[in-house]
Amino acid sequence: FPVTILKPREQSMRHGSLFSGIGGFELAAEWMGWDNIFHCEMNTFGAKVLHHYWPQSEHYGDIKSADFTKYAGTIDILTGGFPCQPYSVAGKRKGKDDERHLWPDMLRVIQQVKPRWIIGENVFGLLSWNGGLVFDEVCSDLEANGYAVWPVVLPAAAVNAPHRRDRVWFIAKNSECDDYRDWE
């Protein structure tokens, strides 16, 4: 399908990353010419990779204890693939009873930071777990916090991967930020 590439504005976009893994969103941000301001990853190996490639970014470990209020109003794009194990059809599907259900923690960071844009990602099983309860919760939580939300399901094959692997993407725009003049 067609992809529109936005040209970065004169002042670099400021990117924050949650559940950063080994830096997929950081790498994409770097390719776009954006500044990686912070990342949050508690896995030791992932944190080492992030420190190696983005030493200038502030590192946070456990999202549950991290405070991001110092970034209020300063982050353009906040990304995060909140843990999928609670919803994956490959697992036990404990959902909200799983200690890895961390959407509430991502929402807390969104409330602290109030980024212009949010890109969230999760497994397709999020749509079927408990009748789509958490999917609906993510959308309604974002809307209740002033974001217009566009959820999209994309298979990995859409970007030429050799497998389907559907993913749910949440693209959300802060309704208080109507400034498009920074984009060409």
Coordinates of C-alpha atoms in Angstrom, one line a residue:
F1 CA 0.0 0.0 0.0
P2 CA 1.2 3.6 -0.5
V3 CA 3.4 5.1 2.2
T4 CA 3.7 8.8 2.7
I5 CA 7.1 10.0 4.0
L6 CA 6.9 13.3 5.9
K7 CA 10.0 15.5 5.6
P8 CA 11.3 16.5 9.0
R9 CA 10.9 20.1 10.0
E10 CA 13.9 22.4 10.4
Q11 CA 14.0 21.8 14.2
S12 CA 14.4 18.0 14.8
M13 CA 11.5 16.0 16.1
R14 CA 12.0 14.9 19.7
H15 CA 11.3 11.1 20.3
G16 CA 10.7 9.2 23.5
S17 CA 10.5 5.4 23.5
L18 CA 8.9 3.0 26.0
F19 CA 9.4 -0.8 26.0
S20 CA 12.3 -0.1 23.7
G21 CA 13.7 -3.6 23.3
I22 CA 16.9 -3.2 21.3
G23 CA 15.9 0.0 19.6
G24 CA 13.6 -0.5 16.6
F25 CA 11.8 2.7 17.1
E26 CA 15.0 4.5 18.0
L27 CA 16.6 3.3 14.7
A28 CA 13.6 4.5 12.7
A29 CA 13.7 7.8 14.5
E30 CA 17.4 8.2 13.7
W31 CA 16.7 7.4 10.0
M32 CA 14.1 10.2 10.0
G33 CA 16.7 12.6 11.5
W34 CA 14.8 12.8 14.9
D35 CA 16.4 13.2 18.3
N36 CA 16.1 10.2 20.6
I37 CA 15.6 11.9 23.9
F38 CA 14.8 8.9 26.2
H39 CA 14.1 5.2 26.1
C40 CA 12.8 2.8 28.7
E41 CA 13.8 -0.8 28.8
M42 CA 14.3 -3.1 31.8
N43 CA 15.8 -6.1 29.9
T44 CA 19.6 -6.0 30.6
F45 CA 20.6 -7.0 27.1
G46 CA 18.3 -4.6 25.5
A47 CA 19.5 -1.8 27.8
K48 CA 23.1 -2.5 26.8
V49 CA 22.3 -2.3 23.1
L50 CA 20.4 1.0 23.7
H51 CA 23.3 2.5 25.7
H52 CA 25.7 1.5 22.9
Y53 CA 23.9 3.0 20.0
W54 CA 22.1 5.9 21.7
P55 CA 24.4 7.0 24.6
Q56 CA 23.1 10.5 24.4
S57 CA 19.6 9.4 25.3
E58 CA 18.4 9.2 28.9
H59 CA 17.8 5.7 30.0
Y60 CA 15.1 4.4 32.2
G61 CA 14.7 0.8 33.4
D62 CA 11.4 -0.1 35.0
I63 CA 8.5 1.9 33.6
K64 CA 6.6 1.2 36.9
S65 CA 9.0 3.4 38.9
A66 CA 10.1 5.9 36.3
D67 CA 8.9 9.5 36.4
F68 CA 8.8 11.3 33.1
T69 CA 7.2 14.6 34.2
K70 CA 10.4 16.5 33.3
Y71 CA 9.5 15.9 29.6
A72 CA 6.0 17.4 29.9
G73 CA 5.2 19.2 26.6
T74 CA 8.6 18.6 25.1
I75 CA 8.2 15.3 23.2
D76 CA 6.9 15.3 19.7
I77 CA 6.5 11.5 19.3
L78 CA 6.2 8.9 22.0
T79 CA 6.4 5.3 20.8
G80 CA 5.9 2.0 22.6
G81 CA 5.0 -1.6 22.0
F82 CA 3.5 -2.4 25.4
P83 CA 4.0 -6.1 26.3
C84 CA 2.0 -8.4 24.2
Q85 CA 2.4 -11.7 26.2
P86 CA -0.9 -11.1 28.1
Y87 CA -2.9 -11.1 24.8
S88 CA -0.9 -13.3 22.4
V89 CA -2.7 -16.4 21.2
A90 CA 0.7 -18.1 21.6
G91 CA 0.6 -17.7 25.4
K92 CA -1.8 -18.2 28.3
R93 CA -3.8 -15.0 27.5
K94 CA -4.1 -13.9 31.1
G95 CA -4.8 -10.4 30.0
K96 CA -5.2 -7.9 32.8
D97 CA -4.3 -10.6 35.3
D98 CA -0.9 -10.9 33.8
E99 CA 1.8 -8.9 35.6
R100 CA 3.0 -7.8 32.1
H101 CA -0.2 -6.0 31.4
L102 CA 1.5 -2.6 31.3
W103 CA -0.9 -0.5 29.3
P104 CA -1.8 1.5 32.5
D105 CA 1.9 2.4 32.9
M106 CA 2.2 3.5 29.3
L107 CA -1.0 5.6 29.8
R108 CA 0.6 7.2 33.0
V109 CA 3.6 8.2 30.9
I110 CA 1.4 9.7 28.2
Q111 CA -0.4 11.7 30.9
Q112 CA 2.9 12.9 32.3
V113 CA 4.5 13.8 28.9
K114 CA 1.6 14.9 26.8
P115 CA 3.4 14.2 23.5
R116 CA 2.1 15.6 20.2
W117 CA 1.9 12.1 18.7
I118 CA 1.7 8.5 20.0
I119 CA 2.5 5.3 18.2
G120 CA 1.6 2.2 20.1
E121 CA 1.8 -1.4 18.9
N122 CA 0.6 -4.8 20.1
V123 CA -0.4 -8.3 18.8
F124 CA -3.5 -9.1 16.8
G125 CA -4.8 -11.1 19.8
L126 CA -5.5 -7.8 21.6
L127 CA -8.6 -7.5 19.4
S128 CA -10.0 -10.9 20.5
W129 CA -9.0 -11.0 24.2
N130 CA -12.1 -10.7 26.3
G131 CA -14.2 -9.4 23.4
G132 CA -11.7 -6.6 22.6
L133 CA -11.9 -5.1 26.0
V134 CA -8.3 -3.9 26.2
F135 CA -8.3 -2.7 22.6
D136 CA -11.4 -0.6 23.4
E137 CA -9.7 0.5 26.7
V138 CA -6.6 1.7 24.9
C139 CA -8.7 3.7 22.4
S140 CA -11.0 5.2 25.1
D141 CA -8.1 6.0 27.4
L142 CA -6.3 7.9 24.7
E143 CA -9.5 9.8 23.7
A144 CA -10.3 10.7 27.3
N145 CA -6.8 12.2 27.5
G146 CA -7.3 14.5 24.5
Y147 CA -6.1 12.3 21.6
A148 CA -7.7 11.5 18.3
V149 CA -7.0 7.8 17.7
W150 CA -6.6 5.8 14.5
P151 CA -6.1 2.1 15.2
V152 CA -4.8 0.1 12.3
V153 CA -4.1 -3.6 11.7
L154 CA -1.1 -4.2 9.5
P155 CA 0.5 -7.5 8.6
A156 CA 4.2 -7.8 8.4
A157 CA 3.8 -8.9 4.8
A158 CA 2.6 -5.3 4.1
V159 CA 6.3 -4.2 4.4
N160 CA 7.6 -7.2 2.4
A161 CA 8.2 -9.6 5.4
P162 CA 7.9 -13.2 4.3
H163 CA 5.1 -13.9 6.8
R164 CA 1.7 -12.4 7.7
R165 CA 2.1 -11.6 11.5
D166 CA -0.7 -9.1 12.0
R167 CA 0.0 -6.3 14.4
V168 CA -2.4 -3.7 15.9
W169 CA -1.0 -0.1 15.7
F170 CA -2.5 2.9 17.6
I171 CA -1.7 6.2 16.0
A172 CA -2.9 9.1 18.2
K173 CA -2.6 12.8 17.8
N174 CA -2.9 15.3 20.7
S175 CA -6.0 17.3 19.9
E176 CA -4.4 20.3 21.5
C177 CA -1.6 20.4 18.9
D178 CA -3.0 21.6 15.7
D179 CA 0.3 22.9 14.3
Y180 CA 0.9 21.3 11.0
R181 CA 3.0 24.2 9.6
D182 CA 6.2 22.4 10.7
W183 CA 5.7 19.7 8.0
E184 CA 6.1 20.3 4.3

